PDB file of C-alpha atoms and ligand atoms in Angstrom:
ATOM      1  CA  MET A 183      55.228  91.741 118.565  1.00 78.00           C
ATOM      2  CA  PRO A 184      56.147  95.192 120.598  1.00 79.00           C
ATOM      3  CA  GLU A 185      53.977  97.157 119.290  1.00 87.00           C
ATOM      4  CA  PRO A 186      54.251 100.282 117.208  1.00 83.00           C
ATOM      5  CA  ARG A 187      54.897 103.977 118.992  1.00 91.00           C
ATOM      6  CA  PHE A 188      55.054 107.135 116.968  1.00 94.00           C
ATOM      7  CA  PHE A 189      55.617 110.849 117.873  1.00 93.00           C
ATOM      8  CA  ALA A 190      54.245 113.764 115.537  1.00 95.00           C
ATOM      9  CA  HIS A 191      57.021 115.379 113.176  1.00 95.00           C
ATOM     10  CA  ARG A 192      55.522 117.930 110.947  1.00 96.00           C
ATOM     11  CA  PRO A 193      58.376 119.426 109.504  1.00 95.00           C
ATOM     12  CA  PRO A 194      57.121 123.077 109.353  1.00 95.00           C
ATOM     13  CA  ARG A 195      55.803 124.014 105.450  1.00 97.00           C
ATOM     14  CA  LEU A 196      58.268 126.668 103.965  1.00 98.00           C
ATOM     15  CA  THR A 197      57.863 129.058 101.551  1.00 98.00           C
ATOM     16  CA  LYS A 198      57.950 128.383  97.885  1.00 98.00           C
ATOM     17  CA  ALA A 199      60.589 131.211  97.710  1.00 98.00           C
ATOM     18  CA  GLU A 200      62.649 129.822 100.297  1.00 98.00           C
ATOM     19  CA  MET A 201      62.584 125.873  99.103  1.00 98.00           C
ATOM     20  CA  LEU A 202      63.293 127.342  95.759  1.00 98.00           C
ATOM     21  CA  ARG A 203      66.644 129.067  97.235  1.00 98.00           C
ATOM     22  CA  ARG A 204      67.789 125.908 100.210  1.00 98.00           C
ATOM     23  CA  GLY A 205      67.132 123.764  96.774  1.00 98.00           C
ATOM     24  CA  ARG A 206      68.870 125.874  94.426  1.00 98.00           C
ATOM     25  CA  GLU A 207      71.935 126.679  97.098  1.00 98.00           C
ATOM     26  CA  PHE A 208      71.908 122.583  97.991  1.00 98.00           C
ATOM     27  CA  TYR A 209      72.240 121.957  94.317  1.00 98.00           C
ATOM     28  CA  GLU A 210      75.469 124.269  93.595  1.00 98.00           C
ATOM     29  CA  GLN A 211      77.297 122.792  96.379  1.00 98.00           C
ATOM     30  CA  MET A 212      76.557 119.157  95.143  1.00 98.00           C
ATOM     31  CA  ASN A 213      76.862 119.984  91.337  1.00 98.00           C
ATOM     32  CA  GLU A 214      80.595 121.017  93.490  1.00 98.00           C
ATOM     33  CA  ARG A 215      81.409 117.441  94.598  1.00 98.00           C
ATOM     34  CA  ARG A 216      84.254 115.502  92.241  1.00 98.00           C
ATOM     35  CA  SER A 217      85.349 112.537  93.422  1.00 98.00           C
ATOM     36  CA  VAL A 218      89.107 113.130  93.949  1.00 97.00           C
ATOM     37  CA  ARG A 219      92.722 111.064  93.304  1.00 96.00           C
ATOM     38  CA  HIS A 220      95.157 112.952  94.082  1.00 96.00           C
ATOM     39  CA  PHE A 221      95.077 113.392  98.516  1.00 98.00           C
ATOM     40  CA  ALA A 222      97.765 115.627 100.364  1.00 98.00           C
ATOM     41  CA  PRO A 223      98.945 113.561 103.149  1.00 98.00           C
ATOM     42  CA  ASP A 224      97.661 116.319 106.125  1.00 98.00           C
ATOM     43  CA  PRO A 225      95.995 114.777 109.074  1.00 98.00           C
ATOM     44  CA  VAL A 226      91.943 114.950 109.141  1.00 98.00           C
ATOM     45  CA  PRO A 227      90.474 115.085 112.843  1.00 98.00           C
ATOM     46  CA  ARG A 228      88.710 111.761 113.782  1.00 98.00           C
ATOM     47  CA  GLU A 229      85.523 114.075 114.962  1.00 98.00           C
ATOM     48  CA  LEU A 230      84.842 114.708 111.107  1.00 98.00           C
ATOM     49  CA  ILE A 231      85.070 111.032 109.516  1.00 98.00           C
ATOM     50  CA  GLU A 232      82.303 110.243 112.924  1.00 99.00           C
ATOM     51  CA  LEU A 233      80.347 113.176 111.704  1.00 98.00           C
ATOM     52  CA  ALA A 234      80.348 111.222 108.489  1.00 99.00           C
ATOM     53  CA  ILE A 235      79.505 107.880 109.619  1.00 99.00           C
ATOM     54  CA  VAL A 236      76.580 109.773 111.542  1.00 98.00           C
ATOM     55  CA  THR A 237      75.265 111.631 109.142  1.00 99.00           C
ATOM     56  CA  ALA A 238      75.970 108.180 107.163  1.00 99.00           C
ATOM     57  CA  SER A 239      73.737 106.263 109.337  1.00 98.00           C
ATOM     58  CA  THR A 240      70.497 109.137 109.277  1.00 98.00           C
ATOM     59  CA  ALA A 241      69.701 107.664 105.774  1.00 98.00           C
ATOM     60  CA  PRO A 242      67.002 105.264 105.973  1.00 98.00           C
ATOM     61  CA  SER A 243      67.200 101.575 105.194  1.00 98.00           C
ATOM     62  CA  ALA A 244      64.679  99.234 104.676  1.00 97.00           C
ATOM     63  CA  ALA A 245      62.328  97.728 107.571  1.00 95.00           C
ATOM     64  CA  HIS A 246      65.505 100.271 109.957  1.00 95.00           C
ATOM     65  CA  ARG A 247      67.892  97.635 109.310  1.00 96.00           C
ATOM     66  CA  GLN A 248      70.813  99.757 109.243  1.00 97.00           C
ATOM     67  CA  PRO A 249      72.518  97.266 107.598  1.00 98.00           C
ATOM     68  CA  TRP A 250      75.784  99.063 107.506  1.00 98.00           C
ATOM     69  CA  CYS A 251      79.529  99.073 109.056  1.00 98.00           C
ATOM     70  CA  PHE A 252      82.297 101.596 108.227  1.00 98.00           C
ATOM     71  CA  VAL A 253      85.336 100.690 109.671  1.00 98.00           C
ATOM     72  CA  ALA A 254      88.004 104.125 110.060  1.00 98.00           C
ATOM     73  CA  VAL A 255      91.752 103.176 109.157  1.00 98.00           C
ATOM     74  CA  SER A 256      94.394 106.004 109.576  1.00 98.00           C
ATOM     75  CA  GLU A 257      96.947 103.641 111.426  1.00 98.00           C
ATOM     76  CA  PRO A 258      99.657 103.731 108.239  1.00 98.00           C
ATOM     77  CA  ALA A 259     100.459  99.590 108.274  1.00 98.00           C
ATOM     78  CA  THR A 260      97.116  99.320 107.967  1.00 98.00           C
ATOM     79  CA  LYS A 261      96.779 101.299 105.281  1.00 98.00           C
ATOM     80  CA  ARG A 262      99.907 100.184 102.863  1.00 98.00           C
ATOM     81  CA  ALA A 263      98.400  96.572 103.394  1.00 98.00           C
ATOM     82  CA  ILE A 264      95.096  97.804 101.023  1.00 98.00           C
ATOM     83  CA  ARG A 265      97.028  99.394  99.075  1.00 97.00           C
ATOM     84  CA  LEU A 266      98.899  96.710  97.771  1.00 97.00           C
ATOM     85  CA  ALA A 267      95.674  94.534  98.054  1.00 97.00           C
ATOM     86  CA  ALA A 268      94.095  96.793  96.575  1.00 96.00           C
ATOM     87  CA  GLU A 269      96.591  96.806  93.662  1.00 96.00           C
ATOM     88  CA  ALA A 270      97.322  93.426  92.896  1.00 95.00           C
ATOM     89  CA  GLU A 271      93.390  93.587  91.997  1.00 92.00           C
ATOM     90  CA  GLU A 272      93.328  96.517  90.054  1.00 91.00           C
ATOM     91  CA  ARG A 273      96.594  95.133  88.091  1.00 93.00           C
ATOM     92  CA  LYS A 274      94.851  91.791  87.064  1.00 91.00           C
ATOM     93  CA  PHE A 275      91.160  93.742  85.776  1.00 89.00           C
ATOM     94  CA  TYR A 276      93.454  96.577  84.171  1.00 90.00           C
ATOM     95  CA  GLU A 277      96.550  94.264  82.405  1.00 90.00           C
ATOM     96  CA  GLY A 278      95.022  91.226  82.815  1.00 89.00           C
ATOM     97  CA  GLY A 279      93.440  90.739  79.925  1.00 88.00           C
ATOM     98  CA  SER A 280      89.742  89.286  80.876  1.00 89.00           C
ATOM     99  CA  THR A 281      87.686  92.741  81.859  1.00 90.00           C
ATOM    100  CA  PRO A 282      85.617  93.438  78.021  1.00 91.00           C
ATOM    101  CA  ALA A 283      87.099  96.333  76.498  1.00 89.00           C
ATOM    102  CA  GLU A 284      84.557  98.558  76.709  1.00 91.00           C
ATOM    103  CA  TRP A 285      85.208  98.510  79.844  1.00 89.00           C
ATOM    104  CA  LEU A 286      88.223  99.253  80.083  1.00 89.00           C
ATOM    105  CA  GLU A 287      87.389 101.586  77.240  1.00 88.00           C
ATOM    106  CA  ALA A 288      84.269 103.619  78.970  1.00 87.00           C
ATOM    107  CA  LEU A 289      87.228 103.960  82.161  1.00 86.00           C
ATOM    108  CA  ALA A 290      90.220 105.497  79.538  1.00 83.00           C
ATOM    109  CA  PRO A 291      88.769 109.262  79.924  1.00 82.00           C
ATOM    110  CA  LEU A 292      89.511 109.162  83.612  1.00 81.00           C
ATOM    111  CA  GLY A 293      92.813 108.375  82.904  1.00 78.00           C
ATOM    112  CA  MET A 294      91.965 105.609  86.367  1.00 84.00           C
ATOM    113  CA  ASN A 295      95.160 102.959  86.409  1.00 87.00           C
ATOM    114  CA  TRP A 296      95.598 100.239  88.223  1.00 92.00           C
ATOM    115  CA  LYS A 297      98.359 102.480  90.550  1.00 93.00           C
ATOM    116  CA  LYS A 298      96.798 103.056  94.356  1.00 95.00           C
ATOM    117  CA  THR A 299      99.233 105.195  95.703  1.00 96.00           C
ATOM    118  CA  TYR A 300      96.018 107.237  97.860  1.00 97.00           C
ATOM    119  CA  LEU A 301      95.153 105.096  99.331  1.00 98.00           C
ATOM    120  CA  GLU A 302      98.318 105.354 101.475  1.00 97.00           C
ATOM    121  CA  ILE A 303      98.727 108.875 101.068  1.00 98.00           C
ATOM    122  CA  ALA A 304      95.180 109.668 102.065  1.00 98.00           C
ATOM    123  CA  PRO A 305      94.662 110.229 106.039  1.00 98.00           C
ATOM    124  CA  TRP A 306      91.649 108.064 106.180  1.00 99.00           C
ATOM    125  CA  LEU A 307      90.813 105.073 104.427  1.00 98.00           C
ATOM    126  CA  VAL A 308      86.862 103.977 105.529  1.00 98.00           C
ATOM    127  CA  ALA A 309      86.190 100.939 104.342  1.00 98.00           C
ATOM    128  CA  VAL A 310      81.599 100.512 103.875  1.00 98.00           C
ATOM    129  CA  PHE A 311      80.586  96.922 104.545  1.00 98.00           C
ATOM    130  CA  ALA A 312      77.315  95.347 103.694  1.00 98.00           C
ATOM    131  CA  GLU A 313      75.672  93.374 106.740  1.00 98.00           C
ATOM    132  CA  GLU A 314      73.426  90.339 104.968  1.00 96.00           C
ATOM    133  CA  HIS A 315      71.946  89.811 107.978  1.00 94.00           C
ATOM    134  CA  ALA A 316      71.241  91.011 111.192  1.00 91.00           C
ATOM    135  CA  VAL A 317      72.787  89.029 114.662  1.00 88.00           C
ATOM    136  CA  ALA A 318      70.426  89.623 117.054  1.00 88.00           C
ATOM    137  CA  ALA A 319      71.772  89.679 121.332  1.00 90.00           C
ATOM    138  CA  ASP A 320      70.864  85.791 121.704  1.00 92.00           C
ATOM    139  CA  GLY A 321      73.485  85.450 118.985  1.00 88.00           C
ATOM    140  CA  HIS A 322      70.984  84.870 116.145  1.00 91.00           C
ATOM    141  CA  PRO A 323      71.447  85.629 113.009  1.00 92.00           C
ATOM    142  CA  LEU A 324      68.567  87.717 111.549  1.00 92.00           C
ATOM    143  CA  PRO A 325      67.011  88.875 108.295  1.00 93.00           C
ATOM    144  CA  ASN A 326      67.800  92.144 106.388  1.00 95.00           C
ATOM    145  CA  TYR A 327      66.106  92.951 103.480  1.00 96.00           C
ATOM    146  CA  HIS A 328      67.807  95.326 100.186  1.00 98.00           C
ATOM    147  CA  VAL A 329      70.828  95.572 101.563  1.00 98.00           C
ATOM    148  CA  GLU A 330      72.577  96.571  98.675  1.00 98.00           C
ATOM    149  CA  GLU A 331      70.185  99.734  98.055  1.00 98.00           C
ATOM    150  CA  SER A 332      69.987 101.087 102.261  1.00 98.00           C
ATOM    151  CA  VAL A 333      74.079 100.589 101.778  1.00 98.00           C
ATOM    152  CA  GLY A 334      74.008 102.853  98.593  1.00 98.00           C
ATOM    153  CA  ILE A 335      72.250 105.151 100.084  1.00 98.00           C
ATOM    154  CA  ALA A 336      73.786 105.367 103.104  1.00 99.00           C
ATOM    155  CA  CYS A 337      77.175 105.824 100.812  1.00 99.00           C
ATOM    156  CA  GLY A 338      74.899 108.828  99.237  1.00 98.00           C
ATOM    157  CA  PHE A 339      74.987 110.288 102.769  1.00 99.00           C
ATOM    158  CA  PHE A 340      78.333 109.717 103.569  1.00 99.00           C
ATOM    159  CA  VAL A 341      79.753 111.394  99.715  1.00 99.00           C
ATOM    160  CA  ALA A 342      77.716 114.495 101.016  1.00 98.00           C
ATOM    161  CA  ALA A 343      78.878 114.793 103.731  1.00 98.00           C
ATOM    162  CA  ILE A 344      82.793 114.504 102.956  1.00 99.00           C
ATOM    163  CA  HIS A 345      81.793 116.719 100.339  1.00 98.00           C
ATOM    164  CA  GLN A 346      79.440 119.592 102.896  1.00 98.00           C
ATOM    165  CA  MET A 347      82.976 119.612 104.810  1.00 98.00           C
ATOM    166  CA  GLY A 348      85.419 120.492 102.471  1.00 98.00           C
ATOM    167  CA  LEU A 349      87.444 117.307 102.047  1.00 98.00           C
ATOM    168  CA  VAL A 350      86.901 114.566  99.244  1.00 98.00           C
ATOM    169  CA  THR A 351      87.428 112.021  98.775  1.00 98.00           C
ATOM    170  CA  LEU A 352      86.049 108.545  96.329  1.00 97.00           C
ATOM    171  CA  PRO A 353      83.835 105.365  95.812  1.00 98.00           C
ATOM    172  CA  HIS A 354      86.553 103.009  95.416  1.00 96.00           C
ATOM    173  CA  THR A 355      85.378  99.550  94.316  1.00 94.00           C
ATOM    174  CA  PRO A 356      88.602  96.875  93.429  1.00 87.00           C
ATOM    175  CA  ARG A 357      87.167  93.773  92.383  1.00 85.00           C
ATOM    176  CA  PRO A 358      86.893  91.539  94.500  1.00 90.00           C
ATOM    177  CA  MET A 359      87.803  93.020  97.363  1.00 94.00           C
ATOM    178  CA  TYR A 360      87.860  89.928  99.620  1.00 95.00           C
ATOM    179  CA  PHE A 361      91.217  91.350 100.770  1.00 97.00           C
ATOM    180  CA  LEU A 362      89.546  93.748 102.811  1.00 98.00           C
ATOM    181  CA  SER A 363      87.293  91.185 104.890  1.00 98.00           C
ATOM    182  CA  GLU A 364      90.698  89.282 105.835  1.00 98.00           C
ATOM    183  CA  ILE A 365      92.474  93.039 106.351  1.00 98.00           C
ATOM    184  CA  LEU A 366      90.251  94.641 108.695  1.00 98.00           C
ATOM    185  CA  GLY A 367      89.188  90.926 110.411  1.00 98.00           C
ATOM    186  CA  ARG A 368      85.622  90.573 109.624  1.00 97.00           C
ATOM    187  CA  PRO A 369      82.542  88.595 110.250  1.00 95.00           C
ATOM    188  CA  PRO A 370      81.294  86.725 107.448  1.00 95.00           C
ATOM    189  CA  HIS A 371      78.158  88.343 107.244  1.00 95.00           C
ATOM    190  CA  GLN A 372      79.697  91.535 106.295  1.00 97.00           C
ATOM    191  CA  LYS A 373      80.656  91.708 102.872  1.00 97.00           C
ATOM    192  CA  PRO A 374      82.436  94.366 101.883  1.00 98.00           C
ATOM    193  CA  TYR A 375      80.767  96.887  99.426  1.00 98.00           C
ATOM    194  CA  VAL A 376      83.290 100.068  98.972  1.00 98.00           C
ATOM    195  CA  LEU A 377      85.664 101.899 100.280  1.00 98.00           C
ATOM    196  CA  PHE A 378      86.485 105.642 100.636  1.00 98.00           C
ATOM    197  CA  PRO A 379      89.818 107.506 101.062  1.00 98.00           C
ATOM    198  CA  VAL A 380      89.275 110.426 103.095  1.00 98.00           C
ATOM    199  CA  GLY A 381      90.991 113.579 103.003  1.00 98.00           C
ATOM    200  CA  TYR A 382      92.139 117.572 101.354  1.00 98.00           C
ATOM    201  CA  ALA A 383      92.368 117.235  97.512  1.00 98.00           C
ATOM    202  CA  ALA A 384      95.921 117.591  96.744  1.00 98.00           C
ATOM    203  CA  PRO A 385      97.301 121.372  96.172  1.00 97.00           C
ATOM    204  CA  GLU A 386      98.486 119.950  92.432  1.00 95.00           C
ATOM    205  CA  ALA A 387      94.839 117.851  92.219  1.00 96.00           C
ATOM    206  CA  GLN A 388      93.070 117.523  89.289  1.00 95.00           C
ATOM    207  CA  VAL A 389      90.245 115.854  87.769  1.00 96.00           C
ATOM    208  CA  PRO A 390      88.578 114.361  84.690  1.00 95.00           C
ATOM    209  CA  ASN A 391      86.371 117.480  82.510  1.00 94.00           C
ATOM    210  CA  LEU A 392      82.961 115.517  82.625  1.00 94.00           C
ATOM    211  CA  GLU A 393      79.462 116.786  81.654  1.00 96.00           C
ATOM    212  CA  ARG A 394      76.612 115.670  83.715  1.00 98.00           C
ATOM    213  CA  LYS A 395      74.102 114.587  82.375  1.00 98.00           C
ATOM    214  CA  THR A 396      71.011 117.258  81.835  1.00 98.00           C
ATOM    215  CA  LEU A 397      67.308 117.336  83.268  1.00 98.00           C
ATOM    216  CA  ALA A 398      65.822 116.104  80.337  1.00 98.00           C
ATOM    217  CA  GLN A 399      67.788 112.899  79.786  1.00 98.00           C
ATOM    218  CA  VAL A 400      67.618 111.716  83.122  1.00 98.00           C
ATOM    219  CA  SER A 401      64.163 112.652  84.122  1.00 98.00           C
ATOM    220  CA  LEU A 402      60.398 111.659  81.686  1.00 97.00           C
ATOM    221  CA  TRP A 403      57.316 113.759  83.221  1.00 96.00           C
ATOM    222  CA  ASP A 404      54.077 111.857  83.441  1.00 95.00           C
ATOM    223  CA  PRO A 405      54.608 110.354  80.530  1.00 94.00           C
ATOM    224  CA  VAL A 406      52.074 108.317  80.623  1.00 94.00           C
ATOM    225  CA  HIS A 407      49.353 110.660  80.499  1.00 91.00           C
ATOM    226  CA  PRO A 408      49.855 114.768  80.688  1.00 87.00           C
ATOM    227  CA  ALA A 409      49.141 116.042  84.172  1.00 88.00           C
ATOM    228  CA  ALA A 410      46.343 118.740  84.237  1.00 81.00           C
ATOM    229  CA  LYS A 411      46.598 122.044  84.139  1.00 73.00           C
TER     230      LYS A 411
HETATM  231  C1  FMN B 793      79.544 102.394  92.668  1.00 53.77           C
HETATM  232  C2  FMN B 793      80.926 102.984  92.105  1.00 53.77           C
HETATM  233  C3  FMN B 793      82.497 102.278  91.517  1.00 53.77           C
HETATM  234  C4  FMN B 793      83.128 103.432  91.661  1.00 53.77           C
HETATM  235  N1  FMN B 793      84.900 103.229  91.364  1.00 53.77           N
HETATM  236  C5  FMN B 793      85.653 103.673  91.168  1.00 53.77           C
HETATM  237  C6  FMN B 793      87.367 102.940  91.463  1.00 53.77           C
HETATM  238  O1  FMN B 793      87.412 102.188  91.438  1.00 53.77           O
HETATM  239  N2  FMN B 793      88.526 104.206  91.157  1.00 53.77           N
HETATM  240  C7  FMN B 793      88.167 104.612  91.025  1.00 53.77           C
HETATM  241  O2  FMN B 793      88.712 105.643  90.635  1.00 53.77           O
HETATM  242  N3  FMN B 793      86.452 105.583  90.731  1.00 53.77           N
HETATM  243  C8  FMN B 793      85.024 104.816  91.002  1.00 53.77           C
HETATM  244  N4  FMN B 793      83.852 105.876  91.156  1.00 53.77           N
HETATM  245  C9  FMN B 793      84.219 106.776  90.975  1.00 53.77           C
HETATM  246  C10 FMN B 793      84.011 107.413  89.573  1.00 53.77           C
HETATM  247  O3  FMN B 793      84.656 106.418  88.568  1.00 53.77           O
HETATM  248  C11 FMN B 793      83.195 109.021  89.195  1.00 53.77           C
HETATM  249  O4  FMN B 793      81.740 109.380  89.945  1.00 53.77           O
HETATM  250  C12 FMN B 793      82.883 109.373  88.096  1.00 53.77           C
HETATM  251  O5  FMN B 793      83.539 109.407  86.865  1.00 53.77           O
HETATM  252  C13 FMN B 793      82.607 110.508  88.507  1.00 53.77           C
HETATM  253  O6  FMN B 793      83.085 111.918  88.665  1.00 53.77           O
HETATM  254  P1  FMN B 793      82.524 112.946  89.630  1.00 53.77           P
HETATM  255  O7  FMN B 793      82.468 111.782  90.803  1.00 53.77           O
HETATM  256  O8  FMN B 793      83.441 113.208  89.969  1.00 53.77           O
HETATM  257  O9  FMN B 793      81.892 113.316  89.206  1.00 53.77           O
HETATM  258  C14 FMN B 793      83.376 104.769  91.739  1.00 53.77           C
HETATM  259  C15 FMN B 793      81.672 104.879  91.660  1.00 53.77           C
HETATM  260  C16 FMN B 793      80.999 104.805  91.269  1.00 53.77           C
HETATM  261  C17 FMN B 793      79.248 105.501  92.165  1.00 53.77           C
END
């Protein structure tokens, strides 16, 4: 068992005013983020995608396993194969008759359908795979823990990084997504988790007019005993 090694990590305390300023600024930036489904074909430098991936990889993960693999694709033939396979699944979802009516109703205001032309137009597709287990240097499997939660948090960091750079994305989750494993040649312990098209918003891009829940709708404060004043 290796000995734990520690080093000091004591971020300097800020004034309340500075904390509020930073917190508000970050909230305002994040509140500007939207899922965009209309991309410009303009190329995006690979370095920006690399930055978003290393930012995602700073996310906390259970037992620090970092159970994720980000597979970035810019090459047109692979993007086309992904689009066609995604559309085949999406078509079954929207028109196959087995999707619950409630689910389709929830999607209707978003104006979504089975066509995913943006998967070919966006300059990058970043497929995220969740690693059910790690592989030790000698090839034997090492268990991972809380994989879904860890990968979900990393994806949140990825989305925030893309937004911060002035690019746009959306989490795309056709079900099932095993075509991604096949097309991208991933091993069985890597499960497809989400697909992020990334690029610049098209000049004509529009997003549905959504309202976000208020603080009161998404939070409770000391619900058992009131806090001491
Ligand atoms: C886990 C997850 C899966 C999603 N899957 C899809 C999808 O398959 N297709 C799509 O167009 N949007 C998808 N979205 C985007 C949501 O529709 C979008 O986040 C939501 O409508 C709120 O809009 P906003 O991101 O602009 O705030 C997904 C979002 C999440 C978090």
